[in-house]
Each structure stands twice: as structure tokens, then as C-alpha cells.
Coordinates of C-alpha atoms and ligand atoms in Angstrom, one line a residue:
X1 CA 35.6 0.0 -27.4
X2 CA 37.7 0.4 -24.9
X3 CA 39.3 -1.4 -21.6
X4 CA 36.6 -2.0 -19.1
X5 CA 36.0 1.0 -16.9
X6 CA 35.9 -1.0 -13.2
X7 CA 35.3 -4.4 -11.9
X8 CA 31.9 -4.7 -12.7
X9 CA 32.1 -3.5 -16.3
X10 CA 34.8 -6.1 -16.3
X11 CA 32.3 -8.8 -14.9
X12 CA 29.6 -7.8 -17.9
X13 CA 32.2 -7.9 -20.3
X14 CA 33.4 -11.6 -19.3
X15 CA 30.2 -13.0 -18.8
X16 CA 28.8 -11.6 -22.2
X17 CA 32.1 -13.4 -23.7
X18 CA 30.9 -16.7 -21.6
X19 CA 34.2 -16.3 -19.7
X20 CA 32.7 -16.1 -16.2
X21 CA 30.7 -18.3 -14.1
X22 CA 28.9 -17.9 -11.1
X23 CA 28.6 -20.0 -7.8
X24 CA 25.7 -19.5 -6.0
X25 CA 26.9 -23.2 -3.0
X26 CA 28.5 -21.8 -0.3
X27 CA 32.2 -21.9 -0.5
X28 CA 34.5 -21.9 2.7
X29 CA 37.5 -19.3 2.2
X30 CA 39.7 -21.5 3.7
X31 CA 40.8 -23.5 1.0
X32 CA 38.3 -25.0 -1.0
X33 CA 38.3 -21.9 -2.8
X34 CA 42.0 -22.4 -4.1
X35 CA 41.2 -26.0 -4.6
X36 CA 38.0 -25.3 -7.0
X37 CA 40.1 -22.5 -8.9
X38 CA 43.4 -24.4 -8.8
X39 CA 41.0 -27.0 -11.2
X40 CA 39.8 -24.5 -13.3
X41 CA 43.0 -22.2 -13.9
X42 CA 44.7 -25.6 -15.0
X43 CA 41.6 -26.5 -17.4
X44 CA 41.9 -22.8 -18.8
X45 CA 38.3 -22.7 -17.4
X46 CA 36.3 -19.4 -16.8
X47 CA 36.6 -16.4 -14.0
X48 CA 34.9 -17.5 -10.8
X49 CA 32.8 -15.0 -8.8
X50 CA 31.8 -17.0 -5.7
X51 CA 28.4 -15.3 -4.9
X52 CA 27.9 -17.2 -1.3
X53 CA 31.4 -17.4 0.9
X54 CA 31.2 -18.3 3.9
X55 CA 31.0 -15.9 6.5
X56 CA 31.1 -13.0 4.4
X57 CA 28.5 -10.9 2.9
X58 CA 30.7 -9.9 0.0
X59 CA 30.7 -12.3 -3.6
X60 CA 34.9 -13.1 -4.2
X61 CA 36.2 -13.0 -7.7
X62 CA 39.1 -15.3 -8.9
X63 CA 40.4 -16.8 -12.0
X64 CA 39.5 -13.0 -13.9
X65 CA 43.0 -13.1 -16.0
X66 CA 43.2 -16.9 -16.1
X67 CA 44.0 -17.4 -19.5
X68 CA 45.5 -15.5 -22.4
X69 CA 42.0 -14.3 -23.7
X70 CA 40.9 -13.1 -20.9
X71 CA 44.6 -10.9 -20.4
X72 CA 43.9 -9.5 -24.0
X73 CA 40.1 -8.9 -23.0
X74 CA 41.4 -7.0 -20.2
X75 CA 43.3 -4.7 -22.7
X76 CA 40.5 -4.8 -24.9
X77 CA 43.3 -5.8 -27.7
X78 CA 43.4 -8.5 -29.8
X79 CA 46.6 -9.3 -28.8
X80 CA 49.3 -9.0 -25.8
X81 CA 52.0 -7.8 -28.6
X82 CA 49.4 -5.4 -30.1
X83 CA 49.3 -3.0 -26.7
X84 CA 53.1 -3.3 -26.7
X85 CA 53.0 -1.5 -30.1
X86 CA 50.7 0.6 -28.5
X87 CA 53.9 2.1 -26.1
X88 CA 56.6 1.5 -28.8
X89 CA 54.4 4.2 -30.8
X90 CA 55.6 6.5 -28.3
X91 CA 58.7 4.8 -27.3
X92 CA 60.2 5.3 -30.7
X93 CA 58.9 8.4 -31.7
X94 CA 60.8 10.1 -34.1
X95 CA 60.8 14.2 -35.2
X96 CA 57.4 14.1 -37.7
X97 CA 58.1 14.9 -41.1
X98 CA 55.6 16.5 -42.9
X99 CA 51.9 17.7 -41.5
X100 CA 50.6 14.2 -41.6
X101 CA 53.3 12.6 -39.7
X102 CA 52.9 16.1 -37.3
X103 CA 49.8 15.1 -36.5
X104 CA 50.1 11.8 -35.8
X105 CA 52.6 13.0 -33.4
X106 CA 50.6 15.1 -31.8
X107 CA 48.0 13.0 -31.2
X108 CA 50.7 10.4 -29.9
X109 CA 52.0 12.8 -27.4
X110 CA 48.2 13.8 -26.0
X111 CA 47.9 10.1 -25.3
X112 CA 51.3 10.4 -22.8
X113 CA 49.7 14.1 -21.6
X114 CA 45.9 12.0 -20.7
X115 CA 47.6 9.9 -19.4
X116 CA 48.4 11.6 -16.1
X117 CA 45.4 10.5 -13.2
X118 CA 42.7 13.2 -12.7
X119 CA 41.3 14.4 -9.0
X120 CA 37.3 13.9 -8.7
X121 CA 35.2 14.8 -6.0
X122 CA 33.4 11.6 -5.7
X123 CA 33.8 8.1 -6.2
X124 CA 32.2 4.5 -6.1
X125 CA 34.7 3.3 -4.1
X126 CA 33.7 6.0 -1.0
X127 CA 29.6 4.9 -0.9
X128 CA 29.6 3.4 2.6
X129 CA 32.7 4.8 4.5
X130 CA 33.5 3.1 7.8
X131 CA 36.5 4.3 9.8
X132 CA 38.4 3.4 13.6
X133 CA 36.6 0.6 14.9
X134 CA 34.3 0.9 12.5
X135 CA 36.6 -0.6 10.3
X136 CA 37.0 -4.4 10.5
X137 CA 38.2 -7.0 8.0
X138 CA 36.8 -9.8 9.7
X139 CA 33.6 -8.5 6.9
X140 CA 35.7 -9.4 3.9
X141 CA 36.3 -13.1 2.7
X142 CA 39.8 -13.5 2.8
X143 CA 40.9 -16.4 1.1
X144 CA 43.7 -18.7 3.4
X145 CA 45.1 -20.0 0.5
X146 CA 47.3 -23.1 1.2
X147 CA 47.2 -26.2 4.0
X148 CA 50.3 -24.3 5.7
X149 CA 49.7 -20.8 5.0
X150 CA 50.1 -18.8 8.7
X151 CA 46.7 -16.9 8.2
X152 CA 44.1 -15.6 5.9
X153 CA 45.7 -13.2 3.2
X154 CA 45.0 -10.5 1.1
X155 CA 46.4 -11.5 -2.4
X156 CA 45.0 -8.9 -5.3
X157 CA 45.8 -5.8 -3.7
X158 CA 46.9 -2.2 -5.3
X159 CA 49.2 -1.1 -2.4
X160 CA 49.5 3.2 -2.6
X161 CA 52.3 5.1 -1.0
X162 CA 54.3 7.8 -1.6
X163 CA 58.6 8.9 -1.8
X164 CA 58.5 11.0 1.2
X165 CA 61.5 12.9 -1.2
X166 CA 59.9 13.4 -4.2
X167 CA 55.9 12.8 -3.4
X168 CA 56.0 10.5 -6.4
X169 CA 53.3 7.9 -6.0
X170 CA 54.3 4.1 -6.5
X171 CA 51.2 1.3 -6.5
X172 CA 52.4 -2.2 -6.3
X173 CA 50.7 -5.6 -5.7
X174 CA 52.2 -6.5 -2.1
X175 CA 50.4 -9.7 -0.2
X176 CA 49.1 -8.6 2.9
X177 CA 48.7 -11.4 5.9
X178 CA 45.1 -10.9 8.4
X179 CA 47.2 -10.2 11.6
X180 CA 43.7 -9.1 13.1
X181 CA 40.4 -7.0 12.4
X182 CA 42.3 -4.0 11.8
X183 CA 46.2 -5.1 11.2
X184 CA 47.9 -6.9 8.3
X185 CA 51.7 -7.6 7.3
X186 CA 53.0 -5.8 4.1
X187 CA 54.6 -8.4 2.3
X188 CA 57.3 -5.9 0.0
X189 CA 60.4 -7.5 -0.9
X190 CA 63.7 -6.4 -0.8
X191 CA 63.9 -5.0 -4.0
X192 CA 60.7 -3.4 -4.3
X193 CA 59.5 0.5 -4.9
X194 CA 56.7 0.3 -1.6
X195 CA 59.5 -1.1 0.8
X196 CA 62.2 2.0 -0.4
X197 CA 59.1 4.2 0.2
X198 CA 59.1 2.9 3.7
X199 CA 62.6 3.0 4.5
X200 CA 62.9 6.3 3.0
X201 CA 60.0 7.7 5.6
X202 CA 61.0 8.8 9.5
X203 CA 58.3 7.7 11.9
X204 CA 55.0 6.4 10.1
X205 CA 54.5 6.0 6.4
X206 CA 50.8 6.3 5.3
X207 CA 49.0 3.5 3.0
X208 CA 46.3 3.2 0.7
X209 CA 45.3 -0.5 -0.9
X210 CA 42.7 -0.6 -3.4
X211 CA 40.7 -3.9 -4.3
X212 CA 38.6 -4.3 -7.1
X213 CA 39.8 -2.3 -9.6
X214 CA 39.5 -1.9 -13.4
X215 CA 41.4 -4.9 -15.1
X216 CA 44.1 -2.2 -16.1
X217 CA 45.0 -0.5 -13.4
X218 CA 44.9 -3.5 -11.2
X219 CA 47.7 -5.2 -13.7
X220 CA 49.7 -2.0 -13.8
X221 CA 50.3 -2.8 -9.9
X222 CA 52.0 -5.7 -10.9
X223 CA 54.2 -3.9 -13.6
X224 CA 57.7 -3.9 -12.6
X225 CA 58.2 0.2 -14.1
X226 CA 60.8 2.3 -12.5
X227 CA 60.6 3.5 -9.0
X228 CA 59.9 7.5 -10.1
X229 CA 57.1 5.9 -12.9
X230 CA 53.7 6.2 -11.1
X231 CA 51.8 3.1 -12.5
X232 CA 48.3 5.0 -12.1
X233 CA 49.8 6.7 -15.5
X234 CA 50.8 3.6 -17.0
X235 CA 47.4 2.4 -16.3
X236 CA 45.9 5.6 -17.9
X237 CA 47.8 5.5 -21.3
X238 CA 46.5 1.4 -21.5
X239 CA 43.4 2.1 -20.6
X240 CA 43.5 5.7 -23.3
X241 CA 41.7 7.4 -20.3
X242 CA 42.9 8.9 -16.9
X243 CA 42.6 7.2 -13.4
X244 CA 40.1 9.3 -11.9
X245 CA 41.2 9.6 -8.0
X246 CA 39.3 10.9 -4.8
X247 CA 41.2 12.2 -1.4
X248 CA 40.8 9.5 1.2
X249 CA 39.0 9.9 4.5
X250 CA 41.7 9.3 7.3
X251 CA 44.6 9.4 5.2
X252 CA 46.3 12.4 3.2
X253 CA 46.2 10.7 -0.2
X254 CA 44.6 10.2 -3.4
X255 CA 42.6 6.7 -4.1
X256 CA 41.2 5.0 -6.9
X257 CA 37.2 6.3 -7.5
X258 CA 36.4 3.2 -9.3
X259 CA 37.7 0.6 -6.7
X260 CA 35.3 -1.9 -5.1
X261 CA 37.4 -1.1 -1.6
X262 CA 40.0 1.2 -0.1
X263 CA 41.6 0.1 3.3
X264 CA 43.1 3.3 4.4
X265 CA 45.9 3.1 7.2
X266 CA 49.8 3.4 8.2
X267 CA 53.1 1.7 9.1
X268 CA 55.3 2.6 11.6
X269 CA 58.5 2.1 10.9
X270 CA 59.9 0.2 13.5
X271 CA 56.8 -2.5 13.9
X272 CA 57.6 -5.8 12.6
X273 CA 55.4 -8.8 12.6
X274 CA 56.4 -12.5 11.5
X275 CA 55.4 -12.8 8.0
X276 CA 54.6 -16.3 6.6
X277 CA 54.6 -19.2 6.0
X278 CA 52.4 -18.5 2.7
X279 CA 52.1 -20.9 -0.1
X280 CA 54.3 -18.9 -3.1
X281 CA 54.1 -18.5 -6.7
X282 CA 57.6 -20.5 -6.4
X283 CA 55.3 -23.8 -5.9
X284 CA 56.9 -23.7 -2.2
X285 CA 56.0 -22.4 1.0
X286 CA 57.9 -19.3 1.8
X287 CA 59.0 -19.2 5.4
X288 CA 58.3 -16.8 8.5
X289 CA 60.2 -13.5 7.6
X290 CA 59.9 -10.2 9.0
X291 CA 57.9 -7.9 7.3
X292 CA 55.8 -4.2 8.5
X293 CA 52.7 -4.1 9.9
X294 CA 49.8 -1.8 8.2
X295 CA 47.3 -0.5 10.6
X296 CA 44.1 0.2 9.5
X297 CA 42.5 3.1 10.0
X298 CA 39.0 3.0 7.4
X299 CA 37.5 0.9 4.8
X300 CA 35.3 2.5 2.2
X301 CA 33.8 0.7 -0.3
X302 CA 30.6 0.3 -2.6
X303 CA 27.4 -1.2 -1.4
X304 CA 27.8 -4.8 -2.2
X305 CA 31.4 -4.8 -2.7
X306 CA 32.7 -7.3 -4.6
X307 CA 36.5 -8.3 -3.5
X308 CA 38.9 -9.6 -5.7
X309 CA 41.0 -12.2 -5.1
X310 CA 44.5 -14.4 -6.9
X311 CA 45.9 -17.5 -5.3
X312 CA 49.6 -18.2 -6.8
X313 CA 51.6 -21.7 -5.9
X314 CA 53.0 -24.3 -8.5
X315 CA 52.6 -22.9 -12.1
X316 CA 50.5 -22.6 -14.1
X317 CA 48.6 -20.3 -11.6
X318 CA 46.6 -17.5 -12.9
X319 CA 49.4 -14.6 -12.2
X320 CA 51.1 -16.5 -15.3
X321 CA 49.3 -14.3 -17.7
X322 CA 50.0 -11.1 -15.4
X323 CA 53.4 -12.1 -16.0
X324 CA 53.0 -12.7 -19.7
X325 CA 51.6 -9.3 -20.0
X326 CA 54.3 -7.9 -18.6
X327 CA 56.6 -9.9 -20.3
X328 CA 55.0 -8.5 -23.3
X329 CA 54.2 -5.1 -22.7
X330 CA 58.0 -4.2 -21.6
X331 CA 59.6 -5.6 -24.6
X332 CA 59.5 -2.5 -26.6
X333 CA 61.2 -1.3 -22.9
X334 CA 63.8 -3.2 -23.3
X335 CA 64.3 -2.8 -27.0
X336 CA 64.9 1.1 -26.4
X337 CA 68.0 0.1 -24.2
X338 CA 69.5 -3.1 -25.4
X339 CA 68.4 -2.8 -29.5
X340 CA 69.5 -6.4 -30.4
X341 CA 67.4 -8.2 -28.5
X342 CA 64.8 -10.0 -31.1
X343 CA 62.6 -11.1 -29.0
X344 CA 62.2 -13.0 -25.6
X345 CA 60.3 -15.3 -23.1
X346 CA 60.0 -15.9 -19.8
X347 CA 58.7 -19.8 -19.2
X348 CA 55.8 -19.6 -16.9
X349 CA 57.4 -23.0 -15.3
X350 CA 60.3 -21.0 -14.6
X351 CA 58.2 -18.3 -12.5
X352 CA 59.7 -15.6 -14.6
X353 CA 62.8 -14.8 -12.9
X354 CA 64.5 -18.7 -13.0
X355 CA 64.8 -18.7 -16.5
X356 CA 64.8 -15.9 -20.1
X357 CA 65.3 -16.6 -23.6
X358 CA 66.5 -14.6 -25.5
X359 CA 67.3 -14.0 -29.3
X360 CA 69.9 -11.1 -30.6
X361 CA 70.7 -10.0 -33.8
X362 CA 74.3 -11.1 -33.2
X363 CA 76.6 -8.6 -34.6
X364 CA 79.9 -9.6 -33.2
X365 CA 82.3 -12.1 -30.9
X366 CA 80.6 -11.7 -27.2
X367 CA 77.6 -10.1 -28.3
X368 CA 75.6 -13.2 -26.3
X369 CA 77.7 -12.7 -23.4
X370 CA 76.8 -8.7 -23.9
X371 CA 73.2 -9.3 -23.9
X372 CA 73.4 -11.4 -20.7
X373 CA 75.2 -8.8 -18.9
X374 CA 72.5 -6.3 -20.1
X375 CA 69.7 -7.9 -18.8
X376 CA 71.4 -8.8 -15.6
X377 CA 71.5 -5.4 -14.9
X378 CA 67.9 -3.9 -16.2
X379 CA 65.2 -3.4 -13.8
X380 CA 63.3 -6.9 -12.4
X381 CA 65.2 -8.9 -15.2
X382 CA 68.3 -8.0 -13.0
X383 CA 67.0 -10.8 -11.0
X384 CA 67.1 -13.7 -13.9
X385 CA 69.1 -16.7 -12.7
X386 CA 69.3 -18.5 -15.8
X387 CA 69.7 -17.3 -19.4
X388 CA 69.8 -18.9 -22.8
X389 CA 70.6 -16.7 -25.6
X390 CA 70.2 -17.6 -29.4
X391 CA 69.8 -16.1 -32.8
X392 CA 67.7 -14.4 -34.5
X393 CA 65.9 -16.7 -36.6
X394 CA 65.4 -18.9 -33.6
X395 CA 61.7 -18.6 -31.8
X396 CA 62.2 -18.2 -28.5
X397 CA 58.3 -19.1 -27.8
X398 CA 59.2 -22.3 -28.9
X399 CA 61.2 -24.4 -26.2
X400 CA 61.5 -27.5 -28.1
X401 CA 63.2 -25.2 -30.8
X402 CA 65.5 -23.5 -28.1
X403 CA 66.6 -27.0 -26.7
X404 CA 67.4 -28.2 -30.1
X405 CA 69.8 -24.7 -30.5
X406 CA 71.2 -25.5 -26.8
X407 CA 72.0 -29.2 -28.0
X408 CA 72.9 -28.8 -31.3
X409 CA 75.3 -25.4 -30.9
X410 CA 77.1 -25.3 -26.8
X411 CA 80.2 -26.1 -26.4
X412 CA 79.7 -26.0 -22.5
X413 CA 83.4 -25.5 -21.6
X414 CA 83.2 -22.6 -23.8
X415 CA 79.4 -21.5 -23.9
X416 CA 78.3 -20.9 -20.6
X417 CA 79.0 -17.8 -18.5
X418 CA 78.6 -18.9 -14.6
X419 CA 78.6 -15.3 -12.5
X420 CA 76.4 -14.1 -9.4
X421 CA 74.6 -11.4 -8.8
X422 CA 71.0 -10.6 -6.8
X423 CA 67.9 -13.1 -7.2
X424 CA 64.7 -12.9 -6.3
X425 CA 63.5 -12.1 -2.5
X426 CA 61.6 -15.6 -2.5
X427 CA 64.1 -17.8 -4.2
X428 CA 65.0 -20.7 -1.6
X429 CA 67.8 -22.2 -4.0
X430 CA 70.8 -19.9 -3.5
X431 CA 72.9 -20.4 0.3
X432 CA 72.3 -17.1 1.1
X433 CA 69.2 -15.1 0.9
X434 CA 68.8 -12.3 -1.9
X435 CA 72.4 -13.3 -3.7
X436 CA 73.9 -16.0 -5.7
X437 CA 74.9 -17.5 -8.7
X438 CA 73.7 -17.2 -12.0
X439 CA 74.4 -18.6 -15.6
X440 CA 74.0 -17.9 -19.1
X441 CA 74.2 -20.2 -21.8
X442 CA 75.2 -19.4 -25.4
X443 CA 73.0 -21.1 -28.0
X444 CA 74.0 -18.6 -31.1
X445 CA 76.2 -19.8 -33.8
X446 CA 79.9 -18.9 -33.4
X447 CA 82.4 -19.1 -36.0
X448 CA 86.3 -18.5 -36.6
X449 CA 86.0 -15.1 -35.3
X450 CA 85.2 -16.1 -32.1
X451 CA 87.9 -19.0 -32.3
X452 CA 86.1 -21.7 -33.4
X453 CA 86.1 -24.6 -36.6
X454 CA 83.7 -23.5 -39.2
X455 CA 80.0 -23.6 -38.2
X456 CA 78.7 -25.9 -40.6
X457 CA 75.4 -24.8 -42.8
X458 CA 71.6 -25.9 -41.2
X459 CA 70.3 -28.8 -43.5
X460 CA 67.3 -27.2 -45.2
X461 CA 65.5 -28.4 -48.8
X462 CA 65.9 -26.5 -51.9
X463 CA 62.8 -24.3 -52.2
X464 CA 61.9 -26.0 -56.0
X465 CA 61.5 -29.5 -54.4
X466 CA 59.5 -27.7 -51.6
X467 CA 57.5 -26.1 -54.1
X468 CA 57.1 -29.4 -55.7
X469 CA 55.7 -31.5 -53.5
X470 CA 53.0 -28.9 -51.9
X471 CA 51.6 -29.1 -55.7
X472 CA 52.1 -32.5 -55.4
X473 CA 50.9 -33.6 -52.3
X474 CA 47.4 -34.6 -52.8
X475 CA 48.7 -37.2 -55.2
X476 CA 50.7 -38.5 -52.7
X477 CA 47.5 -39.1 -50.9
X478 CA 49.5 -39.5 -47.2
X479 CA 47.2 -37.9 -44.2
X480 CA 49.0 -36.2 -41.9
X481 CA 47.9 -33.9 -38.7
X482 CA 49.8 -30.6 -39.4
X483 CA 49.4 -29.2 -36.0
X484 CA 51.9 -32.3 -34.8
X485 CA 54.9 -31.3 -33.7
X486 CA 56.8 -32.5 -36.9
X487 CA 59.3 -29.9 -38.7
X488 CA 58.5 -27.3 -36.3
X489 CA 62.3 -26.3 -36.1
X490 CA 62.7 -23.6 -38.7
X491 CA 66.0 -23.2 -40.4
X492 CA 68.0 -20.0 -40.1
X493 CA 67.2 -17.1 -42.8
X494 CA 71.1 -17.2 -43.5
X495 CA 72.4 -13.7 -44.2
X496 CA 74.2 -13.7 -40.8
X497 CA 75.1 -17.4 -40.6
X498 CA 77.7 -16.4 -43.2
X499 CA 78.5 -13.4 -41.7
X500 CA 80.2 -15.4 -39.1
X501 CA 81.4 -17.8 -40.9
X502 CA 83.9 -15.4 -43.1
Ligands
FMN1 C1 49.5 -12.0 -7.6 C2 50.8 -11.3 -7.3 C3 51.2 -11.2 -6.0 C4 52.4 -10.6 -5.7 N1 52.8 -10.5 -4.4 C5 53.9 -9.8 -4.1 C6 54.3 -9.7 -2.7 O1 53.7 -10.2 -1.8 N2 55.4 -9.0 -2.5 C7 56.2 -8.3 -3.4 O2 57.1 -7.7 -3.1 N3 55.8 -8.5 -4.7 C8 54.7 -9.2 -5.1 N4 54.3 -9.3 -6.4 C9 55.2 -8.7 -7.4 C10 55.0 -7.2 -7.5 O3 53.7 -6.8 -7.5 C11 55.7 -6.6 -8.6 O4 57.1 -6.8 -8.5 C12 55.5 -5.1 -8.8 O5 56.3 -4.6 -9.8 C13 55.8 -4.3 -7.5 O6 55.6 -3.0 -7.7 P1 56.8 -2.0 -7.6 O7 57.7 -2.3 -8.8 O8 56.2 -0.6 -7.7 O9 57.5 -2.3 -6.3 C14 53.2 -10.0 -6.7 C15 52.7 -10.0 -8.0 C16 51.5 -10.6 -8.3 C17 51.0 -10.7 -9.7
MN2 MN1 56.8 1.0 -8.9

């Protein structure tokens, strides 16, 4: 098998797993939608697709990645790790030796070269094309997500535009507020590829948005990849099978065949609107900002278009497992560039850019403080505020483990780095918007190299009395619940340990 091929391939797939339900009682888009899913994404309960919202025609699906299943369903891998190997395959490619290893190559390197989005002439997602005043978004059913929020808003949209300078395409997942039938806001942040598309086009920049796509290529939208990576190629070598794009109608772009609806339109450059407030995937409300206005100028869609919708606030919300694929899926990224890194996690509770943990093979005094530095300046990450670094042997999935390392091995007048740098758009913590401080916090063992006493050896039982009582341990005859949390901390594997403390 592969990925599923669009949205309603998708909707087989999970309701064949028994991971969707339907709801057939009219449901109001004004917020008892979020409240229903905001229930069921915290019970890990199924995708939604609302079949009867009010005062639309079109069923709404939610909750589709809500859970970690579900995010390796929609890779079609039995794993989140497993499709990172996937792109380490090619990320560490070495020259083949021998005809085998050639092949394997080769075959490696058609997967990049099928990778690359392929022109059709038709496409689902043009079956009923309505354009000028034809076009109205008063038919679709908008959630308005939160008590607060300033209007109805788009939330689970693949925004398309293009570098004026280089015609590279970049699709990214920008909110867009209902401003009116035919006018939205474009809600891309500072530091995002949409927004330097925008400011890098004179006069009127023209957009494409497609909703309801293939689980996929919808993520990739939400993949932070380099500005001159278009994700529709991303999407292609996950999915092991091109993007297959038609020309628009009003617009001189490409768009998604397989999407359940295009909104077609533009941005002038100079048109602001008051974005906000909007209920935010930081758990607050982020206020009124500035943000472009996107004029629309068609919609095409299927017959019975389903649209797809998210609704972020406090975590856990269902963009956590977005963010876990991502988290993921970029490892083997990250490993090209900074090689010690073992492994790392972004807490969902920490909204991905408050907090990383990290663990290094540490090679050398500052080698923390060298990893910090590192991912404060790579891509997204840039944008951490908070880092804890450990070894090697310490799981970083594991936060009662990392607090035990943080306890157990800082020295905080030595330990922790405080520095500044640029956070996240949204982030309402720092005095001044986009920019402020950040710190890093040194959990690895240290030793007389780096100035300090002696680190003194982990406790850990000799392996013969550990051998001894597993044969032993039915004698004993003592129940015990092994998934409690008891000896969960592992001890460290050693080799290094006494590297450092020559
Ligand atoms: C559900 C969801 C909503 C998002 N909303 C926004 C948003 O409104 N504005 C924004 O700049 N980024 C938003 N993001 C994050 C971007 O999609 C993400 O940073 C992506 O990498 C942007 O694409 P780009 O790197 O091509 O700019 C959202 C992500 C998700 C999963
Ligand atoms: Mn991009």
C-alpha cells in the first residue's frame, strides 16, 4: 500500500481502521464544533466528519491526525521514525560499491527524480468552477473557533505562491480570517517563506489555497523545509508518487488535482486588515495584528466538497502530532548538519518552539553549549527558547528521566547559558515582539576537563545479581505492575562516562 491518494481515500482508509465517526445532528460552526472535538482530541478519540453543519451544504472534517496512529496511517508507515529513515536513505547516500549497492542507489535516486509534481489536464478539484461573484465563502462552514476569536477562520489550508525571483513555489499552512464573501486575512508570520514571497513581489502577489488534500501533502504545508524546497516535492517523495497539478482558472498557477477546494485570488501589497484576536496553538488569544488581505477571485471544487478543518489552543490539540511528525521526519535533517545530536524532542506542552531536548554524543568541554548554539541557528529550531541538553544514553522521550539528569547533574551557576535571539511570531512572553531571551541548560556529565571534581559513577547492579533474580523471581512470588513507572531511569552505557572522567 501506499499513502492515501486524497481526502476521501483518506476517509475510507480511517473508517475501515474504525478511526472515524460520523455526525449526522446538526452542529453550529461557531463553536460547538471545537468544543465536541476539543473532547475527543483529549480522549485520543476518532476523526470527526460533521455530515450536517449548520448553514452549509458541505460535511467538515476534524480530528483526521488526532493521535499518533492516525499520523503514521497518514504515512501509511508503521512508524513516525520509519518515514524518517525513509529520507535518511537518501540523506546519507554514499558512492555504491558494487552492482547491488548500484542499484539500490539508483533506485534511491528515482525516488528524489518522481518526486518532482507532474502537470495534468484535469482534476477533481476543478468539477464545479465558480469565479467573481460567483465565488462566495459564505457556502463553506467555517469554523469560529474560540469565545474571542474576531471572525470565522480558515484553519487547514495549503496556501500556494510563488518567489517572484526565482518562480520557486512554497506551500505553507497560513490561518486565514473570513473578512467577507470574497476577502480573508493571510495570517504569515514574520519568519515565514509565503510572507518573504509577498514582500519580495511589487504590486499584487497571486495566491492559490487548497483544502482537502491528501494526508501527505496537506502535512507537508506544515513542514518547516527551506524557503527554495517546494513542499509539493516533499510531499511526492512521502507519498512515493508525484503531486499531480492542474493550471487554475483566474490565476497563473498550478493547483493541487486531488484537492476538495481551490480558492484562487491575490494580495496587494499595500492592503492591510486587522488580524485577530484568534484563539492560538499557544493556549492564549493572540491579539489584533496587521496582516494582508487575499481577495478572491474563484472557488473550484468537487461536487460535494468536503472541507477540512484543525482548531489549535491549549495543548494537546490535534496539530501536536503534525508537529511530532515533523519533529520526526527532520531529525535525519538535522543529523546531516549537526552529527552529535542523538536524538531529540519537542514537548507538545511546550508548543514546540518553548522548549527541545536534546542528547549529544559528547566529545569534548562545550560540546553542550556547541549544540545549543547549532540549533539556535538552524531553520524553525532557531526559534527554541529553552534548551536542555544531555547525553547519550539519556532518553530524551522520557521527561521524568531528563528531570532526573537536570537535578541530579546542573550546577546552575555554571550550567546554564542565558543569550537572546528571535522567538516565535506568536510568543507573548518576551518585552518585545519577535526577540528575546533564551537559555540552555547543560544536563551532560562534566568532568575535570571542563574544571570540575570527579563525576562520580551512576549506581547500577552487577549484571550476575540481575541475572539472578529474573531466574529467581517467581519464587519470590511479589506481584508487581511492570508498566509502573518504577526503575524507568536507565543507567549510562559507560564508555564515555570515563572518557570524561580521565
Ligand atoms: C494547524 C496549523 C496552523 C498554522 N497556522 C499558521 C499561521 O496562521 N501562520 C503561520 O505563519 N504559520 C502557521 N503554521 C505554521 C506553518 O504552517 C509552518 O511554519 C510552515 O512551515 C510554514 O510554511 P513555510 O515554511 O513554507 O513558510 C500553522 C501550522 C499548523 C499545523
Ligand atoms: Mn516553505
Amino acid at each position: 500500500m501506499a499513502p492515501a491518494g486524497d481526502l476521501r481515500d483518506w476517509i475510507a482508509r480511517l473508517e475501515r481502521e474504525g478511526e472515524l465517526v460520523r455526525i449526522g445532528a446538526e452542529v453550529d460552526p461557531e463553536l460547538e464544533i471545537t468544543e465536541i472535538n476539543d473532547r475527543t482530541v483529549k480522549a485520543r478519540g476518532p476523526a470527526l466528519l460533521f455530515e450536517n453543519v449548520k448553514g452549509s451544504s458541505h460535511p467538515l472534517l476534524i480530528n483526521q491526525f488526532g493521535t499518533e496512529r492516525r499520523m503514521c496511517l497518514a504515512f501509511d508507515a508503521p512508524s513516525l521514525d520509519s518515514v524518517a529513515s525513509k529520507l535518511s536513505d537518501v540523506l546519507e547516500m554514499q558512492p555504491p560499491q558494487g552492482l547491488v549497492d548500484k542499484v539500490r542507489g539508483l533506485q534511491k535516486l528515482k525516488s528524489i527524480a518522481d518526486s518532482r509534481p507532474k502537470t495534468v489536464r484535469r482534476g477533481a478539484s476543478q468539477e464545479v468552477v465558480l469565479e467573481r461573484d460567483d465565488a462566495s465563502l459564505d457556502v463553506l462552514p467555517i469554523q469560529k473557533c474560540w469565545p474571542d476569536d474576531a471572525a470565522p477562520f480558515i484553519t487547514f489550508p495549503a496556501v500556494i505562491t510563488h518567489d517572484p525571483r526565482t518562480g520557486t513555489r512554497n506551500v505553507g499552512m497560513y490561518r486565514m480570517q473570513k473578512l467577507g464573501p470574497r476577502a480573508t486575512a493571510m495570517h504569515w508570520q514574520i519568519h515565514k517563506d509565503g510572507r518573504a514571497d509577498y514582500l519580495a513581489t511589487e504590486g499584487k502577489i497571486e495566491v492559490a489555497v487548497a483544502l482537502g488534500l491528501d494526508p501527505v501533502t496537506a502535512y507537508t504545508a506544515s513542514a518547516p523545509l527551506p524557503k527554495h524546497i517546494d513542499e509539493f516535492m516533499l510531499a511526492g517523495f512521502l507519498r512515493g508518487e508525484p503531486v499531480e497539478l492542474v493550471r487554475a482558472k483566474t490565476v497563473d498557477m498550478e493547483v493541487p488535482a486531488n484537492a476538495e477546494i481551490i480558492l484562487e485570488g491575490y494580495i496587494n501589497k499595500d492592503e492591510l486588515t486587522d488580524e485577530g484576536p484568534f484563539g492560538d496553538h499557544t493556549g492564549y488569544y493572540t491579539p489584533a495584528e496587521s496582516f494582508p488581505v487575499f481577495h478572491l477571485t474563484a472557488i473550484t471544487m468537487r461536487r460535494d466538497a468536503i472541507y477540512p478543518s484543525i482548531v489549535v489552543g491549549k495543548p494537546p490539540q490535534e496539530d501536536a502530532w503534525l508537529g511530532k511528525a515533523t519533529e520526526r521526519i527532520f531529525l535525519p535533517a538535522i543529523r546531516m548538519t549537526v552529527p552529535e545530536i542523538v536524538d531529540y524532542d519537542l514537548p507538545i506542552a511546550g508548543a514546540f518552539h518553548n522548549c527541545c531536548i536534546v542528547s549529544i554524543r559528547k566529545a569534548f568541554p562545550g560540546h553542550a553549549q556547541k549544540v545549543m548554539h547549532a540549533i539556535w541557528g538552524l531553520g524553525m529550531l532557531s526559534l527554541t527558547k529553552s534548551i536542555v541538553v544531555v547525553d547519550e544514553w539519556v532518553n530524551v522521550h522520557d521527561y521524568e528521566e531528563v528531570m532526573f539528569r537536570v537535578g541530579a547533574n546542573v550546577d546552575p551557576a555554571r550550567d546554564v547559558l542565558l543569550t537572546e535571539g528571535p522567538l516565535d511570531h506568536l510568543d507573548h512572553a518576551p518585552t518585545r515582539q519577535f526577540y528575546g531571551g533564551k537559555i540552555g541548560i547543560d544536563a551532560t556529565h562534566k568532568g575535570p576537563q571542563e574544571g570540575t571534581r570527579e563525576w562520580p559513577p551512576e549506581i547500577e547492579m552487577s549484571p550476575e545479581v540481575k541475572e539472578l533474580v529474573d531466574r529467581r523471581w517467581e519464587e519470590y512470588g511479589i506481584p508487581l505492575d511492570s508498566s509502573a513507572g518504577n526503575g524507568r531511569i536507565r543507567q549510562s552505557s559507560g564508555p564515555l562516562r570515563r572518557l570524561l572522567r580521565r
